[in-house]
Each structure stands twice: as structure tokens, then as C-alpha cells.
mmCIF file of N, CA and C in Angstrom:
data_model
loop_
_atom_site.group_PDB
_atom_site.id
_atom_site.type_symbol
_atom_site.label_atom_id
_atom_site.label_comp_id
_atom_site.label_asym_id
_atom_site.label_seq_id
_atom_site.Cartn_x
_atom_site.Cartn_y
_atom_site.Cartn_z
ATOM 1 N N UNK I 13 0.857 -1.176 0.000
ATOM 2 C CA UNK I 13 0.000 0.000 0.000
ATOM 3 C C UNK I 13 0.894 1.226 0.000
ATOM 4 N N UNK I 14 0.629 2.135 -0.908
ATOM 5 C CA UNK I 14 1.433 3.337 -1.008
ATOM 6 C C UNK I 14 1.068 4.367 0.043
ATOM 7 N N UNK I 15 1.964 5.324 0.194
ATOM 8 C CA UNK I 15 1.758 6.358 1.207
ATOM 9 C C UNK I 15 0.529 7.214 0.889
ATOM 10 N N UNK I 16 0.323 7.524 -0.372
ATOM 11 C CA UNK I 16 -0.822 8.359 -0.746
ATOM 12 C C UNK I 16 -2.143 7.631 -0.486
ATOM 13 N N UNK I 17 -2.173 6.351 -0.794
ATOM 14 C CA UNK I 17 -3.383 5.567 -0.540
ATOM 15 C C UNK I 17 -3.656 5.458 0.948
ATOM 16 N N UNK I 18 -2.604 5.272 1.731
ATOM 17 C CA UNK I 18 -2.754 5.180 3.178
ATOM 18 C C UNK I 18 -3.258 6.496 3.758
ATOM 19 N N UNK I 19 -2.762 7.606 3.259
ATOM 20 C CA UNK I 19 -3.218 8.911 3.747
ATOM 21 C C UNK I 19 -4.697 9.140 3.434
ATOM 22 N N UNK I 20 -5.125 8.733 2.255
ATOM 23 C CA UNK I 20 -6.554 8.857 1.911
ATOM 24 C C UNK I 20 -7.407 7.982 2.814
ATOM 25 N N UNK I 21 -6.946 6.769 3.075
ATOM 26 C CA UNK I 21 -7.671 5.858 3.955
ATOM 27 C C UNK I 21 -7.766 6.422 5.372
ATOM 28 N N UNK I 22 -6.705 7.039 5.835
ATOM 29 C CA UNK I 22 -6.708 7.649 7.170
ATOM 30 C C UNK I 22 -7.800 8.700 7.269
ATOM 31 N N UNK I 23 -7.865 9.601 6.296
ATOM 32 C CA UNK I 23 -8.864 10.673 6.359
ATOM 33 C C UNK I 23 -10.280 10.134 6.243
ATOM 34 N N UNK I 24 -10.479 9.132 5.401
ATOM 35 C CA UNK I 24 -11.815 8.538 5.265
ATOM 36 C C UNK I 24 -12.238 7.891 6.574
ATOM 37 N N UNK I 25 -11.323 7.166 7.219
ATOM 38 C CA UNK I 25 -11.661 6.510 8.482
ATOM 39 C C UNK I 25 -11.969 7.530 9.577
ATOM 40 N N UNK I 26 -11.166 8.568 9.679
ATOM 41 C CA UNK I 26 -11.373 9.543 10.749
ATOM 42 C C UNK I 26 -12.668 10.322 10.542
ATOM 43 N N UNK I 27 -12.858 10.887 9.372
ATOM 44 C CA UNK I 27 -14.057 11.688 9.149
ATOM 45 C C UNK I 27 -15.308 10.828 9.034
ATOM 46 N N UNK I 28 -15.198 9.658 8.424
ATOM 47 C CA UNK I 28 -16.337 8.751 8.370
ATOM 48 C C UNK I 28 -16.727 8.265 9.754
ATOM 49 N N UNK I 29 -15.728 7.992 10.587
ATOM 50 C CA UNK I 29 -16.002 7.569 11.951
ATOM 51 C C UNK I 29 -16.665 8.661 12.768
ATOM 52 N N UNK I 30 -16.224 9.895 12.585
ATOM 53 C CA UNK I 30 -16.862 11.001 13.304
ATOM 54 C C UNK I 30 -18.304 11.192 12.831
ATOM 55 N N UNK I 31 -18.534 11.000 11.550
ATOM 56 C CA UNK I 31 -19.895 11.106 11.020
ATOM 57 C C UNK I 31 -20.795 10.019 11.590
ATOM 58 N N UNK I 32 -20.300 8.784 11.623
ATOM 59 C CA UNK I 32 -21.094 7.694 12.191
ATOM 60 C C UNK I 32 -21.348 7.898 13.676
ATOM 61 N N UNK I 33 -20.350 8.395 14.395
ATOM 62 C CA UNK I 33 -20.509 8.653 15.819
ATOM 63 C C UNK I 33 -21.588 9.698 16.068
ATOM 64 N N UNK I 34 -21.533 10.792 15.314
ATOM 65 C CA UNK I 34 -22.539 11.837 15.510
ATOM 66 C C UNK I 34 -23.926 11.360 15.077
ATOM 67 N N UNK I 35 -23.996 10.543 14.041
ATOM 68 C CA UNK I 35 -25.278 9.969 13.632
ATOM 69 C C UNK I 35 -25.831 9.070 14.729
ATOM 70 N N UNK I 36 -24.965 8.319 15.377
ATOM 71 C CA UNK I 36 -25.388 7.481 16.493
ATOM 72 C C UNK I 36 -25.920 8.301 17.650
ATOM 73 N N UNK I 37 -25.317 9.454 17.899
ATOM 74 C CA UNK I 37 -25.817 10.335 18.958
ATOM 75 C C UNK I 37 -27.226 10.837 18.639
ATOM 76 N N UNK I 38 -27.441 11.241 17.403
ATOM 77 C CA UNK I 38 -28.757 11.745 17.014
ATOM 78 C C UNK I 38 -29.812 10.646 17.017
ATOM 79 N N UNK I 39 -29.450 9.468 16.554
ATOM 80 C CA UNK I 39 -30.409 8.362 16.540
ATOM 81 C C UNK I 39 -30.731 7.934 17.963
ATOM 82 N N UNK I 40 -29.764 7.984 18.854
ATOM 83 C CA UNK I 40 -29.994 7.624 20.246
ATOM 84 C C UNK I 40 -31.001 8.521 20.925
ATOM 85 N N UNK I 41 -31.038 9.785 20.534
ATOM 86 C CA UNK I 41 -32.025 10.708 21.104
ATOM 87 C C UNK I 41 -33.428 10.418 20.587
ATOM 88 N N UNK I 42 -33.512 9.797 19.411
ATOM 89 C CA UNK I 42 -34.809 9.498 18.825
ATOM 90 C C UNK I 42 -35.404 8.184 19.297
ATOM 91 N N UNK I 43 -34.648 7.390 20.004
ATOM 92 C CA UNK I 43 -35.202 6.172 20.557
ATOM 93 C C UNK I 43 -34.650 4.877 19.987
ATOM 94 N N UNK I 44 -33.833 4.922 18.982
ATOM 95 C CA UNK I 44 -33.260 3.701 18.408
ATOM 96 C C UNK I 44 -32.005 3.290 19.144
ATOM 97 N N UNK I 45 -32.174 2.703 20.308
ATOM 98 C CA UNK I 45 -31.040 2.433 21.189
ATOM 99 C C UNK I 45 -30.013 1.474 20.597
ATOM 100 N N UNK I 46 -30.446 0.340 20.075
ATOM 101 C CA UNK I 46 -29.488 -0.654 19.596
ATOM 102 C C UNK I 46 -28.736 -0.153 18.361
ATOM 103 N N UNK I 47 -29.447 0.507 17.455
ATOM 104 C CA UNK I 47 -28.793 1.066 16.273
ATOM 105 C C UNK I 47 -27.836 2.180 16.675
ATOM 106 N N UNK I 48 -28.232 2.982 17.642
ATOM 107 C CA UNK I 48 -27.375 4.069 18.093
ATOM 108 C C UNK I 48 -26.077 3.540 18.688
ATOM 109 N N UNK I 49 -26.175 2.516 19.536
ATOM 110 C CA UNK I 49 -24.963 1.947 20.139
ATOM 111 C C UNK I 49 -24.059 1.326 19.081
ATOM 112 N N UNK I 50 -24.654 0.699 18.080
ATOM 113 C CA UNK I 50 -23.858 0.108 17.005
ATOM 114 C C UNK I 50 -23.116 1.183 16.220
ATOM 115 N N UNK I 51 -23.796 2.278 15.894
ATOM 116 C CA UNK I 51 -23.148 3.361 15.161
ATOM 117 C C UNK I 51 -22.068 4.031 15.999
ATOM 118 N N UNK I 52 -22.326 4.194 17.290
ATOM 119 C CA UNK I 52 -21.318 4.772 18.179
ATOM 120 C C UNK I 52 -20.073 3.889 18.237
ATOM 121 N N UNK I 53 -20.275 2.588 18.342
ATOM 122 C CA UNK I 53 -19.139 1.670 18.427
ATOM 123 C C UNK I 53 -18.350 1.629 17.118
ATOM 124 N N UNK I 54 -19.054 1.554 16.004
ATOM 125 C CA UNK I 54 -18.376 1.508 14.700
ATOM 126 C C UNK I 54 -17.642 2.815 14.438
ATOM 127 N N UNK I 55 -18.277 3.936 14.757
ATOM 128 C CA UNK I 55 -17.632 5.236 14.557
ATOM 129 C C UNK I 55 -16.392 5.398 15.411
ATOM 130 N N UNK I 56 -16.484 4.990 16.665
ATOM 131 C CA UNK I 56 -15.323 5.077 17.555
ATOM 132 C C UNK I 56 -14.199 4.173 17.066
ATOM 133 N N UNK I 57 -14.548 2.981 16.623
ATOM 134 C CA UNK I 57 -13.533 2.067 16.098
ATOM 135 C C UNK I 57 -12.857 2.601 14.846
ATOM 136 N N UNK I 58 -13.627 3.207 13.968
ATOM 137 C CA UNK I 58 -13.055 3.762 12.736
ATOM 138 C C UNK I 58 -12.093 4.903 13.039
ATOM 139 N N UNK I 59 -12.460 5.775 13.970
ATOM 140 C CA UNK I 59 -11.569 6.871 14.345
ATOM 141 C C UNK I 59 -10.299 6.319 14.984
ATOM 142 N N UNK I 60 -10.440 5.310 15.832
ATOM 143 C CA UNK I 60 -9.273 4.720 16.488
ATOM 144 C C UNK I 60 -8.321 4.087 15.465
ATOM 145 N N UNK I 61 -8.867 3.385 14.491
ATOM 146 C CA UNK I 61 -8.027 2.786 13.454
ATOM 147 C C UNK I 61 -7.343 3.873 12.631
ATOM 148 N N UNK I 62 -8.069 4.948 12.328
ATOM 149 C CA UNK I 62 -7.464 6.060 11.593
ATOM 150 C C UNK I 62 -6.309 6.686 12.343
ATOM 151 N N UNK I 63 -6.456 6.860 13.642
ATOM 152 C CA UNK I 63 -5.377 7.435 14.453
ATOM 153 C C UNK I 63 -4.181 6.482 14.498
ATOM 154 N N UNK I 64 -4.435 5.187 14.628
ATOM 155 C CA UNK I 64 -3.335 4.225 14.617
ATOM 156 C C UNK I 64 -2.603 4.230 13.273
ATOM 157 N N UNK I 65 -3.353 4.404 12.203
ATOM 158 C CA UNK I 65 -2.717 4.462 10.881
ATOM 159 C C UNK I 65 -1.875 5.722 10.716
ATOM 160 N N UNK I 66 -2.215 6.789 11.429
ATOM 161 C CA UNK I 66 -1.374 7.988 11.386
ATOM 162 C C UNK I 66 0.008 7.662 11.944
ATOM 163 N N UNK I 67 0.042 6.928 13.055
ATOM 164 C CA UNK I 67 1.332 6.549 13.630
ATOM 165 C C UNK I 67 2.085 5.589 12.724
ATOM 166 N N UNK I 68 1.369 4.678 12.061
ATOM 167 C CA UNK I 68 2.003 3.777 11.111
ATOM 168 C C UNK I 68 2.601 4.562 9.949
ATOM 169 N N UNK I 69 1.858 5.524 9.441
ATOM 170 C CA UNK I 69 2.347 6.338 8.317
ATOM 171 C C UNK I 69 3.560 7.165 8.722
ATOM 172 N N UNK I 70 3.589 7.628 9.966
ATOM 173 C CA UNK I 70 4.726 8.426 10.431
ATOM 174 C C UNK I 70 6.001 7.587 10.500
ATOM 175 N N UNK I 71 5.869 6.295 10.694
ATOM 176 C CA UNK I 71 7.034 5.421 10.786
ATOM 177 C C UNK I 71 7.466 4.864 9.433
ATOM 178 N N UNK I 72 6.654 5.044 8.405
ATOM 179 C CA UNK I 72 6.994 4.528 7.079
ATOM 180 C C UNK I 72 8.068 5.385 6.441
ATOM 181 N N UNK I 73 9.016 4.730 5.779
ATOM 182 C CA UNK I 73 9.962 5.536 4.999
ATOM 183 C C UNK I 73 9.222 6.091 3.788
ATOM 184 N N UNK I 74 9.404 7.358 3.529
ATOM 185 C CA UNK I 74 8.662 7.950 2.424
ATOM 186 C C UNK I 74 9.439 9.068 1.776
ATOM 187 N N UNK I 75 8.712 9.854 1.041
ATOM 188 C CA UNK I 75 9.345 10.967 0.352
ATOM 189 C C UNK I 75 9.730 12.057 1.354
ATOM 190 N N UNK I 76 10.614 12.930 0.955
ATOM 191 C CA UNK I 76 11.084 14.011 1.814
ATOM 192 C C UNK I 76 10.380 15.322 1.510
ATOM 193 N N UNK I 77 9.125 15.255 1.083
ATOM 194 C CA UNK I 77 8.398 16.453 0.683
ATOM 195 C C UNK I 77 8.158 17.393 1.851
ATOM 196 N N UNK I 78 7.986 16.872 3.050
ATOM 197 C CA UNK I 78 7.686 17.711 4.205
ATOM 198 C C UNK I 78 8.893 18.220 4.946
ATOM 199 N N UNK I 79 10.081 17.775 4.556
ATOM 200 C CA UNK I 79 11.289 18.170 5.272
ATOM 201 C C UNK I 79 11.886 19.436 4.674
ATOM 202 N N UNK I 80 12.415 20.321 5.516
ATOM 203 C CA UNK I 80 13.025 21.545 4.992
ATOM 204 C C UNK I 80 14.349 21.245 4.296
ATOM 205 N N UNK I 81 14.700 22.121 3.373
ATOM 206 C CA UNK I 81 15.989 21.964 2.663
ATOM 207 C C UNK I 81 17.137 22.238 3.607
ATOM 208 N N UNK I 82 18.268 21.596 3.329
ATOM 209 C CA UNK I 82 19.451 21.796 4.179
ATOM 210 C C UNK I 82 20.360 22.819 3.587
#
């Protein structure tokens, strides 16, 4: 998996997870308890995986685009 693909996956997981989490909060207020808990759990898991992938990406050898010139 390339660095660019991993970075896209990270953003999708983090923002998608936050969206699912907030959707679970709104559904929970409407009375759908089991669906709300499922969305909260899936959203939290997606954000957690995205954050872990950030650390994985930081440890990958990659291009020097972000480093200042010497």
C-alpha cells in the first residue's frame, strides 16, 4: 500500500467515523437504542483505526516532501 493511498484511507476513516458517531448520537435521542450503540461503536472504532494508521504512516519511509531543505 502506497503512502498516498494510506493517507486517503486515514482521512476517510477519521471523518467517516466522526460522522457515524454523531449519527449514532442523534439516533440515540430518537429512541433507536441498539442502532445508536452500534453506530457509536463503529464510529469510535473507525476513528481509532485512523489514528493508529497515522502513527504507522509516520514510521513509514517515504518521500522528503515535508522536510526543509538543508
